mmCIF file of C-alpha atoms in Angstrom:
data_model
loop_
_atom_site.group_PDB
_atom_site.id
_atom_site.type_symbol
_atom_site.label_atom_id
_atom_site.label_comp_id
_atom_site.label_asym_id
_atom_site.label_seq_id
_atom_site.Cartn_x
_atom_site.Cartn_y
_atom_site.Cartn_z
ATOM 1 C CA MET A 1479 180.279 149.693 115.676
ATOM 2 C CA LYS A 1480 179.239 152.562 113.558
ATOM 3 C CA THR A 1481 175.981 153.145 115.454
ATOM 4 C CA LYS A 1482 177.079 154.934 118.845
ATOM 5 C CA PRO A 1483 174.592 154.270 122.183
ATOM 6 C CA LYS A 1484 172.356 157.029 123.341
ATOM 7 C CA LEU A 1485 173.010 156.018 127.020
ATOM 8 C CA ALA A 1486 176.012 154.384 128.190
ATOM 9 C CA ILE A 1487 176.530 153.366 131.646
ATOM 10 C CA LEU A 1488 179.736 151.614 133.581
ATOM 11 C CA PRO A 1489 181.544 151.590 136.850
ATOM 12 C CA GLY A 1490 182.765 155.061 136.737
ATOM 13 C CA GLY A 1491 181.905 158.565 138.036
ATOM 14 C CA TRP A 1492 178.771 158.986 140.072
ATOM 15 C CA ASN A 1493 177.112 161.526 142.068
ATOM 16 C CA THR A 1494 174.973 161.366 145.248
ATOM 17 C CA SER A 1495 172.049 159.388 143.274
ATOM 18 C CA TYR A 1496 173.206 158.589 139.768
ATOM 19 C CA LEU A 1497 176.357 157.395 137.418
ATOM 20 C CA TYR A 1498 177.444 159.857 135.337
ATOM 21 C CA PRO A 1499 176.593 158.772 131.696
ATOM 22 C CA ILE A 1500 179.676 157.599 129.207
ATOM 23 C CA ILE A 1501 177.654 159.491 126.327
ATOM 24 C CA PRO A 1502 176.622 163.055 127.511
ATOM 25 C CA THR A 1503 172.134 162.433 126.685
ATOM 26 C CA GLY A 1504 169.115 163.764 128.526
ATOM 27 C CA SER A 1505 168.517 160.613 130.234
ATOM 28 C CA ARG A 1506 170.410 159.271 133.359
ATOM 29 C CA MET A 1507 170.037 156.486 135.714
ATOM 30 C CA TYR A 1508 169.319 157.197 138.874
ATOM 31 C CA PHE A 1509 169.812 155.426 142.188
ATOM 32 C CA ASN A 1510 167.798 154.426 144.848
ATOM 33 C CA ARG A 1511 168.511 152.363 147.940
ATOM 34 C CA PRO A 1512 167.049 154.251 151.398
ATOM 35 C CA ALA A 1513 169.841 152.703 153.689
ATOM 36 C CA THR A 1514 173.567 152.621 153.950
ATOM 37 C CA ALA A 1515 175.399 149.298 152.920
ATOM 38 C CA THR A 1516 179.195 148.457 151.976
ATOM 39 C CA LYS A 1517 180.960 147.886 149.473
ATOM 40 C CA ILE A 1518 184.681 146.302 148.392
ATOM 41 C CA ASN A 1519 186.793 149.861 147.458
ATOM 42 C CA LYS A 1520 189.306 148.832 144.647
ATOM 43 C CA ASP A 1521 192.300 147.985 147.326
ATOM 44 C CA GLY A 1522 189.780 145.176 148.585
ATOM 45 C CA ILE A 1523 188.556 147.073 151.719
ATOM 46 C CA ILE A 1524 185.364 147.089 152.552
ATOM 47 C CA VAL A 1525 184.247 150.649 153.393
ATOM 48 C CA PRO A 1526 180.454 152.035 153.559
ATOM 49 C CA ALA A 1527 178.119 153.222 150.571
ATOM 50 C CA LEU A 1528 175.952 155.790 151.509
ATOM 51 C CA PHE A 1529 171.837 155.629 151.071
ATOM 52 C CA ASP A 1530 170.738 156.036 147.141
ATOM 53 C CA HIS A 1531 174.931 155.686 146.255
ATOM 54 C CA PRO A 1532 175.317 153.570 143.068
ATOM 55 C CA ARG A 1533 177.673 150.852 144.996
ATOM 56 C CA ILE A 1534 181.142 150.445 142.313
ATOM 57 C CA ASN A 1535 182.004 147.287 143.972
ATOM 58 C CA TRP A 1536 185.603 145.306 143.386
ATOM 59 C CA ALA A 1537 184.469 142.204 145.145
ATOM 60 C CA THR A 1538 186.415 140.242 142.044
ATOM 61 C CA LYS A 1539 189.593 142.775 142.417
ATOM 62 C CA ASP A 1540 190.397 142.996 138.667
ATOM 63 C CA CYS A 1541 187.239 145.248 137.529
ATOM 64 C CA PRO A 1542 184.928 147.004 139.270
ATOM 65 C CA THR A 1543 181.264 146.417 138.745
ATOM 66 C CA ILE A 1544 178.264 148.096 139.659
ATOM 67 C CA LEU A 1545 176.558 145.951 142.642
ATOM 68 C CA PHE A 1546 172.684 145.230 142.901
ATOM 69 C CA GLU A 1547 171.579 143.065 146.057
ATOM 70 C CA SER A 1548 168.136 142.730 147.077
ATOM 71 C CA GLU A 1549 166.751 143.258 150.625
ATOM 72 C CA SER A 1550 168.386 141.103 153.743
ATOM 73 C CA THR A 1551 168.818 141.355 157.307
ATOM 74 C CA ASN A 1552 171.793 140.976 159.435
ATOM 75 C CA GLU A 1553 169.463 138.956 162.244
ATOM 76 C CA MET A 1554 173.459 138.251 164.517
ATOM 77 C CA THR A 1555 173.441 141.717 166.755
ATOM 78 C CA TYR A 1556 177.114 142.830 167.945
ATOM 79 C CA SER A 1557 177.728 141.142 164.554
ATOM 80 C CA ASN A 1558 181.423 141.911 164.825
ATOM 81 C CA ASP A 1559 181.704 141.857 168.825
ATOM 82 C CA PHE A 1560 183.013 138.128 170.188
ATOM 83 C CA THR A 1561 183.288 138.424 173.225
ATOM 84 C CA TYR A 1562 179.368 137.698 172.970
ATOM 85 C CA TRP A 1563 180.091 134.523 171.912
ATOM 86 C CA LEU A 1564 180.470 131.345 174.827
ATOM 87 C CA LYS A 1565 184.095 130.175 175.012
ATOM 88 C CA ASN A 1566 183.517 126.608 174.933
ATOM 89 C CA ASN A 1567 185.865 123.644 175.646
ATOM 90 C CA PHE A 1568 183.573 120.186 174.975
ATOM 91 C CA GLY A 1569 185.198 116.929 176.108
ATOM 92 C CA GLY A 1570 188.505 118.284 177.059
ATOM 93 C CA GLY A 1571 189.501 120.705 175.173
ATOM 94 C CA VAL A 1572 190.944 124.049 176.133
ATOM 95 C CA VAL A 1573 188.925 126.972 177.197
ATOM 96 C CA PRO A 1574 189.884 129.320 173.701
ATOM 97 C CA VAL A 1575 191.818 132.277 174.377
ATOM 98 C CA VAL A 1576 189.809 135.872 172.602
ATOM 99 C CA THR A 1577 191.653 138.884 172.436
ATOM 100 C CA PRO A 1578 189.495 141.280 170.532
ATOM 101 C CA ASN A 1579 191.041 144.241 168.554
ATOM 102 C CA TYR A 1580 194.039 142.133 168.051
ATOM 103 C CA ALA A 1581 194.475 142.800 164.349
ATOM 104 C CA VAL A 1582 193.721 144.760 160.992
ATOM 105 C CA SER A 1583 190.125 143.804 159.173
ATOM 106 C CA PRO A 1584 188.913 143.324 155.609
ATOM 107 C CA GLU A 1585 187.820 147.056 157.135
ATOM 108 C CA GLY A 1586 191.167 147.739 157.148
ATOM 109 C CA LYS A 1587 190.891 148.540 161.088
ATOM 110 C CA MET A 1588 192.307 147.327 164.151
ATOM 111 C CA ASN A 1589 189.100 145.607 164.815
ATOM 112 C CA ALA A 1590 189.479 141.643 164.161
ATOM 113 C CA THR A 1591 189.183 139.355 166.656
ATOM 114 C CA ARG A 1592 191.840 136.922 167.706
ATOM 115 C CA ALA A 1593 190.662 132.878 168.779
ATOM 116 C CA GLN A 1594 193.271 130.886 169.926
ATOM 117 C CA ILE A 1595 192.233 127.435 170.345
ATOM 118 C CA ASP A 1596 193.364 124.031 171.490
ATOM 119 C CA THR A 1597 192.060 120.461 172.158
ATOM 120 C CA ASN A 1598 194.389 119.860 174.696
ATOM 121 C CA ASN A 1599 195.881 116.803 172.192
ATOM 122 C CA THR A 1600 192.422 114.904 173.334
ATOM 123 C CA VAL A 1601 189.979 112.949 171.129
ATOM 124 C CA GLY A 1602 186.426 113.629 171.041
ATOM 125 C CA ALA A 1603 187.613 117.288 172.364
ATOM 126 C CA PHE A 1604 186.176 121.163 171.116
ATOM 127 C CA SER A 1605 187.468 123.983 171.851
ATOM 128 C CA THR A 1606 185.346 127.071 169.690
ATOM 129 C CA LEU A 1607 183.382 129.741 170.433
ATOM 130 C CA THR A 1608 179.551 129.539 170.155
ATOM 131 C CA ARG A 1609 176.375 131.725 170.294
ATOM 132 C CA VAL A 1610 172.803 130.827 170.472
ATOM 133 C CA PHE A 1611 170.368 132.220 167.478
ATOM 134 C CA GLU A 1612 166.331 131.872 168.027
ATOM 135 C CA ASN A 1613 164.711 131.129 164.855
ATOM 136 C CA ASN A 1614 161.199 131.610 164.657
ATOM 137 C CA THR A 1615 160.459 130.285 161.387
ATOM 138 C CA ILE A 1616 161.484 126.979 159.302
ATOM 139 C CA ARG A 1617 163.518 128.675 156.822
ATOM 140 C CA THR A 1618 166.861 128.880 154.933
ATOM 141 C CA LEU A 1619 169.369 131.121 156.493
ATOM 142 C CA THR A 1620 172.725 131.484 155.209
ATOM 143 C CA CYS A 1621 175.622 132.202 157.977
ATOM 144 C CA SER A 1622 179.224 133.911 157.181
ATOM 145 C CA ILE A 1623 182.031 135.494 158.946
ATOM 146 C CA TRP A 1624 186.105 136.667 157.536
ATOM 147 C CA LEU A 1625 188.729 134.237 158.955
ATOM 148 C CA LYS A 1626 191.989 134.507 158.621
ATOM 149 C CA SER A 1627 195.347 132.213 159.720
ATOM 150 C CA ASN A 1628 197.300 134.419 162.227
ATOM 151 C CA THR A 1629 199.915 131.903 161.570
ATOM 152 C CA GLU A 1630 202.079 131.216 158.662
ATOM 153 C CA GLU A 1631 200.139 127.749 158.923
ATOM 154 C CA SER A 1632 196.507 126.599 157.713
ATOM 155 C CA TYR A 1633 193.863 125.322 159.949
ATOM 156 C CA ASP A 1634 190.715 123.142 159.040
ATOM 157 C CA ILE A 1635 188.352 125.253 161.013
ATOM 158 C CA ARG A 1636 185.048 123.399 161.893
ATOM 159 C CA GLN A 1637 181.843 125.623 161.331
ATOM 160 C CA THR A 1638 178.265 124.371 163.365
ATOM 161 C CA PHE A 1639 174.534 125.664 162.760
ATOM 162 C CA ALA A 1640 171.380 124.379 163.245
ATOM 163 C CA GLY A 1641 172.843 120.409 164.171
ATOM 164 C CA ASN A 1642 174.781 120.826 160.797
ATOM 165 C CA VAL A 1643 178.794 120.914 160.295
ATOM 166 C CA PHE A 1644 180.723 122.570 157.725
ATOM 167 C CA SER A 1645 184.533 122.483 157.333
ATOM 168 C CA ALA A 1646 186.771 125.744 156.126
ATOM 169 C CA ASN A 1647 190.155 125.630 154.876
ATOM 170 C CA VAL A 1648 191.829 129.409 156.508
ATOM 171 C CA GLY A 1649 194.748 130.416 155.282
ATOM 172 C CA LYS A 1650 196.814 133.307 155.289
ATOM 173 C CA GLU A 1651 194.652 135.629 153.191
ATOM 174 C CA TRP A 1652 191.184 136.896 154.628
ATOM 175 C CA GLU A 1653 188.624 134.848 153.101
ATOM 176 C CA ARG A 1654 184.417 134.907 154.017
ATOM 177 C CA PHE A 1655 183.196 131.369 154.469
ATOM 178 C CA SER A 1656 179.841 130.429 154.657
ATOM 179 C CA TRP A 1657 177.465 128.122 155.342
ATOM 180 C CA THR A 1658 173.729 127.405 154.207
ATOM 181 C CA VAL A 1659 171.071 125.525 156.179
ATOM 182 C CA ASN A 1660 167.728 124.890 154.446
ATOM 183 C CA ASP A 1661 164.366 124.259 156.488
ATOM 184 C CA THR A 1662 166.209 125.303 159.599
ATOM 185 C CA PRO A 1663 164.125 124.461 162.436
ATOM 186 C CA THR A 1664 162.137 126.575 164.761
ATOM 187 C CA GLY A 1665 163.842 127.300 168.587
ATOM 188 C CA SER A 1666 167.200 127.825 169.713
ATOM 189 C CA GLN A 1667 170.121 127.001 167.411
ATOM 190 C CA THR A 1668 173.359 127.054 168.440
ATOM 191 C CA ILE A 1669 176.053 128.769 165.912
ATOM 192 C CA GLY A 1670 179.926 127.219 166.547
ATOM 193 C CA VAL A 1671 183.274 128.121 164.930
ATOM 194 C CA GLY A 1672 186.129 126.474 166.114
ATOM 195 C CA ILE A 1673 188.033 123.220 166.103
ATOM 196 C CA GLY A 1674 187.804 119.044 166.721
ATOM 197 C CA GLN A 1675 189.573 116.293 167.367
ATOM 198 C CA LEU A 1676 188.089 113.624 165.702
ATOM 199 C CA ASP A 1677 191.301 111.067 165.813
ATOM 200 C CA SER A 1678 195.032 110.866 167.255
ATOM 201 C CA THR A 1679 195.768 114.050 165.358
ATOM 202 C CA PRO A 1680 196.583 117.361 167.645
ATOM 203 C CA MET A 1681 194.066 120.152 166.586
ATOM 204 C CA VAL A 1682 195.740 123.904 168.043
ATOM 205 C CA ALA A 1683 194.650 126.262 166.111
ATOM 206 C CA ASP A 1684 195.711 130.652 166.247
ATOM 207 C CA VAL A 1685 192.439 132.333 164.015
ATOM 208 C CA LEU A 1686 191.774 135.649 163.687
ATOM 209 C CA TYR A 1687 187.931 136.228 162.737
ATOM 210 C CA TYR A 1688 186.010 139.485 161.517
ATOM 211 C CA GLY A 1689 181.956 140.042 160.680
ATOM 212 C CA PHE A 1690 179.803 137.409 161.355
ATOM 213 C CA GLN A 1691 176.319 137.492 159.704
ATOM 214 C CA ILE A 1692 172.906 135.022 159.121
ATOM 215 C CA GLU A 1693 170.386 136.211 156.749
ATOM 216 C CA GLU A 1694 167.609 134.506 155.506
ATOM 217 C CA GLN A 1695 169.430 134.091 151.733
ATOM 218 C CA VAL A 1696 170.223 130.980 149.824
ATOM 219 C CA ALA A 1697 174.381 132.532 149.827
ATOM 220 C CA PRO A 1698 175.901 135.565 151.577
ATOM 221 C CA THR A 1699 175.269 138.912 150.562
ATOM 222 C CA SER A 1700 177.266 142.225 151.379
ATOM 223 C CA TYR A 1701 178.296 142.706 154.953
ATOM 224 C CA ILE A 1702 175.877 144.009 156.866
ATOM 225 C CA PRO A 1703 177.168 145.505 160.268
ATOM 226 C CA THR A 1704 175.188 145.204 163.552
ATOM 227 C CA LEU A 1705 175.476 146.929 167.074
ATOM 228 C CA SER A 1706 172.731 146.431 169.709
ATOM 229 C CA THR A 1707 169.739 145.510 166.976
ATOM 230 C CA THR A 1708 169.531 143.796 163.838
ATOM 231 C CA ILE A 1709 169.727 145.263 160.770
ATOM 232 C CA THR A 1710 168.522 146.071 157.009
ATOM 233 C CA ARG A 1711 169.934 146.503 154.113
ATOM 234 C CA SER A 1712 167.074 147.543 151.367
ATOM 235 C CA ARG A 1713 167.398 146.609 147.721
ATOM 236 C CA ASP A 1714 168.907 148.181 145.443
ATOM 237 C CA LEU A 1715 166.794 149.958 142.601
ATOM 238 C CA ALA A 1716 168.701 151.863 139.296
ATOM 239 C CA GLU A 1717 166.102 153.381 136.836
ATOM 240 C CA THR A 1718 166.228 155.510 133.646
ATOM 241 C CA SER A 1719 163.956 158.673 132.787
ATOM 242 C CA LEU A 1720 161.092 158.187 130.498
ATOM 243 C CA LEU A 1721 163.754 159.995 128.058
ATOM 244 C CA ALA A 1722 165.652 156.273 128.001
ATOM 245 C CA PHE A 1723 163.453 155.003 124.545
ATOM 246 C CA GLU A 1724 161.839 157.496 122.203
ATOM 247 C CA GLY A 1725 159.603 156.147 119.234
ATOM 248 C CA ASP A 1726 158.986 152.160 118.435
ATOM 249 C CA GLU A 1727 162.416 151.136 117.872
ATOM 250 C CA GLY A 1728 165.723 150.603 120.049
ATOM 251 C CA THR A 1729 168.311 148.458 121.479
ATOM 252 C CA PHE A 1730 169.294 147.314 124.911
ATOM 253 C CA TYR A 1731 172.854 145.758 125.695
ATOM 254 C CA GLY A 1732 173.608 144.268 129.276
ATOM 255 C CA GLU A 1733 176.803 142.867 130.737
ATOM 256 C CA ILE A 1734 177.268 141.024 134.081
ATOM 257 C CA ASP A 1735 180.383 139.834 135.866
ATOM 258 C CA THR A 1736 178.977 136.477 136.456
ATOM 259 C CA ARG A 1737 181.833 135.311 139.027
ATOM 260 C CA GLU A 1738 179.551 137.427 141.346
ATOM 261 C CA LEU A 1739 176.665 135.211 141.153
ATOM 262 C CA SER A 1740 175.116 133.443 144.269
ATOM 263 C CA ASN A 1741 175.595 130.026 144.229
ATOM 264 C CA ASP A 1742 171.750 128.997 143.921
ATOM 265 C CA LYS A 1743 168.814 130.867 142.801
ATOM 266 C CA ASP A 1744 169.971 134.142 141.821
ATOM 267 C CA ASP A 1745 167.887 135.935 139.395
ATOM 268 C CA GLY A 1746 168.881 139.244 138.473
ATOM 269 C CA PHE A 1747 166.346 141.189 136.954
ATOM 270 C CA ILE A 1748 167.255 144.185 134.037
ATOM 271 C CA GLN A 1749 163.970 145.139 133.045
ATOM 272 C CA LEU A 1750 162.481 147.356 130.332
ATOM 273 C CA LYS A 1751 159.060 149.302 130.743
ATOM 274 C CA SER A 1752 156.337 151.493 129.361
ATOM 275 C CA ALA A 1753 155.746 154.518 129.911
ATOM 276 C CA ASN A 1754 153.438 153.359 132.780
ATOM 277 C CA TYR A 1755 156.205 151.198 134.316
ATOM 278 C CA SER A 1756 154.700 147.843 133.402
ATOM 279 C CA ILE A 1757 157.359 145.626 132.900
ATOM 280 C CA LEU A 1758 157.676 144.367 128.957
ATOM 281 C CA VAL A 1759 161.144 142.570 128.979
ATOM 282 C CA ARG A 1760 163.306 140.696 131.507
ATOM 283 C CA ILE A 1761 166.397 140.293 131.019
ATOM 284 C CA PHE A 1762 168.126 137.827 134.026
ATOM 285 C CA PHE A 1763 171.149 136.104 134.850
ATOM 286 C CA ARG A 1764 170.813 133.507 137.502
ATOM 287 C CA SER A 1765 172.990 130.324 138.754
ATOM 288 C CA PHE A 1766 171.126 127.197 139.726
ATOM 289 C CA SER A 1767 171.606 123.859 140.921
ATOM 290 C CA GLY A 1768 175.069 124.377 139.957
ATOM 291 C CA THR A 1769 174.207 125.722 136.568
ATOM 292 C CA LYS A 1770 174.763 129.287 135.436
ATOM 293 C CA GLU A 1771 172.400 130.816 132.480
ATOM 294 C CA SER A 1772 171.216 134.198 131.108
ATOM 295 C CA GLY A 1773 168.187 135.027 129.317
ATOM 296 C CA VAL A 1774 165.520 137.464 128.375
ATOM 297 C CA THR A 1775 161.650 136.653 128.876
ATOM 298 C CA LEU A 1776 159.214 139.213 126.612
ATOM 299 C CA THR A 1777 156.217 139.201 128.970
ATOM 300 C CA ASN A 1778 153.347 138.804 126.489
ATOM 301 C CA GLY A 1779 155.412 136.128 124.586
ATOM 302 C CA THR A 1780 158.139 133.453 124.773
ATOM 303 C CA SER A 1781 161.534 133.156 126.954
ATOM 304 C CA ILE A 1782 165.411 132.328 125.294
ATOM 305 C CA SER A 1783 168.432 131.310 127.875
ATOM 306 C CA ASP A 1784 171.485 130.042 127.316
ATOM 307 C CA ILE A 1785 174.147 128.307 129.770
ATOM 308 C CA ILE A 1786 176.883 130.608 131.204
ATOM 309 C CA ASP A 1787 180.622 129.534 130.472
ATOM 310 C CA SER A 1788 182.441 132.553 130.979
ATOM 311 C CA ASN A 1789 183.425 134.970 133.575
ATOM 312 C CA ILE A 1790 181.383 137.589 131.647
ATOM 313 C CA LYS A 1791 177.667 136.886 129.702
ATOM 314 C CA LYS A 1792 176.267 139.455 127.682
ATOM 315 C CA VAL A 1793 172.752 140.060 126.502
ATOM 316 C CA ALA A 1794 170.839 142.342 124.328
ATOM 317 C CA VAL A 1795 167.099 143.245 123.343
ATOM 318 C CA ARG A 1796 165.986 144.835 119.965
ATOM 319 C CA TRP A 1797 162.680 146.197 119.285
ATOM 320 C CA LYS A 1798 160.661 147.518 115.981
ATOM 321 C CA ASP A 1799 157.022 148.167 115.466
ATOM 322 C CA GLY A 1800 156.014 145.769 118.448
ATOM 323 C CA VAL A 1801 158.935 142.728 117.329
ATOM 324 C CA PHE A 1802 161.121 142.029 120.139
ATOM 325 C CA GLN A 1803 164.130 139.667 119.228
ATOM 326 C CA SER A 1804 167.154 138.982 121.599
ATOM 327 C CA SER A 1805 170.846 138.095 120.676
ATOM 328 C CA ILE A 1806 173.126 135.990 122.772
ATOM 329 C CA ASN A 1807 176.517 134.913 122.002
ATOM 330 C CA GLY A 1808 175.621 136.106 118.536
ATOM 331 C CA ILE A 1809 172.555 134.273 117.913
ATOM 332 C CA ILE A 1810 169.188 135.813 117.080
ATOM 333 C CA GLY A 1811 166.599 134.833 119.081
ATOM 334 C CA GLU A 1812 162.743 135.509 118.418
ATOM 335 C CA LEU A 1813 160.688 136.813 121.578
ATOM 336 C CA GLY A 1814 157.098 137.439 119.716
ATOM 337 C CA THR A 1815 155.533 140.740 119.947
ATOM 338 C CA ASP A 1816 154.167 143.322 122.156
ATOM 339 C CA ASN A 1817 153.364 146.831 120.506
ATOM 340 C CA THR A 1818 153.379 148.827 123.680
ATOM 341 C CA PRO A 1819 156.343 151.251 123.496
ATOM 342 C CA VAL A 1820 159.766 150.677 125.431
ATOM 343 C CA ARG A 1821 160.153 153.927 127.419
ATOM 344 C CA VAL A 1822 161.994 153.252 130.578
ATOM 345 C CA LEU A 1823 164.875 151.003 131.973
ATOM 346 C CA THR A 1824 165.352 149.238 135.575
ATOM 347 C CA ILE A 1825 167.582 147.213 137.097
ATOM 348 C CA ASP A 1826 165.827 146.258 140.282
ATOM 349 C CA GLY A 1827 167.428 144.253 143.560
ATOM 350 C CA ARG A 1828 163.993 142.826 143.927
ATOM 351 C CA SER A 1829 164.454 140.511 142.245
ATOM 352 C CA VAL A 1830 167.649 139.057 143.331
ATOM 353 C CA ASN A 1831 168.906 136.134 145.947
ATOM 354 C CA GLY A 1832 171.561 137.321 146.536
ATOM 355 C CA SER A 1833 174.011 140.122 144.353
ATOM 356 C CA TYR A 1834 175.187 140.770 140.787
ATOM 357 C CA GLY A 1835 177.204 143.156 139.599
ATOM 358 C CA ILE A 1836 176.727 144.871 136.103
ATOM 359 C CA LYS A 1837 179.650 145.879 134.148
ATOM 360 C CA LYS A 1838 178.197 147.421 131.415
ATOM 361 C CA VAL A 1839 174.323 149.118 130.163
ATOM 362 C CA LEU A 1840 173.873 150.475 126.708
ATOM 363 C CA THR A 1841 170.800 151.890 125.117
ATOM 364 C CA TYR A 1842 170.059 152.885 121.590
ATOM 365 C CA SER A 1843 167.756 154.490 120.395
ATOM 366 C CA THR A 1844 167.213 152.616 117.107
ATOM 367 C CA ARG A 1845 167.203 149.121 116.153
ATOM 368 C CA LEU A 1846 170.667 147.867 115.320
ATOM 369 C CA ASP A 1847 170.963 145.809 112.540
ATOM 370 C CA ASP A 1848 171.851 142.014 112.174
ATOM 371 C CA ASN A 1849 175.401 142.300 112.379
ATOM 372 C CA GLU A 1850 175.497 145.060 114.887
ATOM 373 C CA PHE A 1851 173.213 143.412 117.121
ATOM 374 C CA LYS A 1852 174.969 139.584 116.756
ATOM 375 C CA GLU A 1853 178.195 141.565 117.573
ATOM 376 C CA LEU A 1854 177.340 143.158 120.671
ATOM 377 C CA THR A 1855 176.811 139.625 122.173
ATOM 378 C CA LYS A 1856 179.752 138.043 120.649
#
C-alpha cells in the first residue's frame, strides 16, 4: 500500500503501560488494568502480567496476540491446592491417592498434583476428588482445570458440577478442560473430577491436576490463581490519546485471531470515540450458537456483519465529512452519517464475555481510496 499508517500497533515491545508503536508518532496506545493477571509466554508457560502491562499472549502457539478480557473472578479458593478437595470413593471404588507438587505444571513449576484413582473393577463405583461450591444466585458458571496423563495412556475423566456430567479424554500433554452450566441452582453444589465405572470395563487412572477455576462466564478466561480468598482480575482497556485522529477524515483497521474467541456470546468491542469519549463506531468479533461473526456498527446508523470462516479476521472503517463506510472481505458497506469528529480509539475488555486477541491495529489520517480500503481486508 502506498498510504502509510499514522499509528501501527502489533504484539511486540512494550513499556509499563503502553505498546511501542511500530511507526513513531505523537500518539500511543495506553493500557489500563488495575490488577495483576496471567498470560501464556512464547514457551507455552503461564506467567504473571503486572497491573497496567499489556498481555502479549501465545495461546495459539504459532503467533502472539494482545490479550483483552473482561473482569472475572475465580470463586474457588486455593485454586491449585487439591488437598482441600475430598477424596471420595462411592460404590466400592478405591480412595484416591493424592500427591501434591509431584510434577511440572503449565506454570513451569513443580506444583502439579498427582491423583491415582481406581474403581476397583466395580460397576457403579466412582473414585474422584470433589469439592462443594456455595452458589448464592442462579447464574451461568464455567469450571475449568488443566489435566494430563501421568503415564503413556489416555484416560476418560468425569467432570461433574451441579448434577451435570461432562467427559474429557486426557492425554500425554497438558490441556485445559472446561464445562459450563447455565442457570446453576443456588445452594451447595458439588464439583467432581475423577472416574466412574458404568459397565464391566475396569477404570483406573493416573492423572496430573493443575489450576481449578470457577467463574461467572460463558467460557473460561485466563487463569486467576487464588489462595485463601477469591481473586478478581480487572478488565483490559487500551486507549489512544486525542492525537490518534485529526481533521474530519480517517481510516481504522483491526485484525484479530479468531481462535481465541470464546465458544459463545463473545463480543469484543473496538470503539471509535469523539473528543468527549462518546462512542461513534463499534467494531465487534463474536461467537454465538456455534457461528463466528465480525462486523461494524455506527451508533447513529446501521450495522454490517459477516461470518468468520478463517483463523484471522480483518475489519476496516473509513470516514470523511461525516460519511462512514466499512470494509469486510474487501467489500465496502454503507454505515450511515455522523458529523461528530472521530478523535480516540479504544479497545475495551469490559465489552467481552471471555477473551479475544488483537493481532494488528492501524490508523490512517486520511480516508483511504477504494482500492486501498478493499485491500486492507482481503
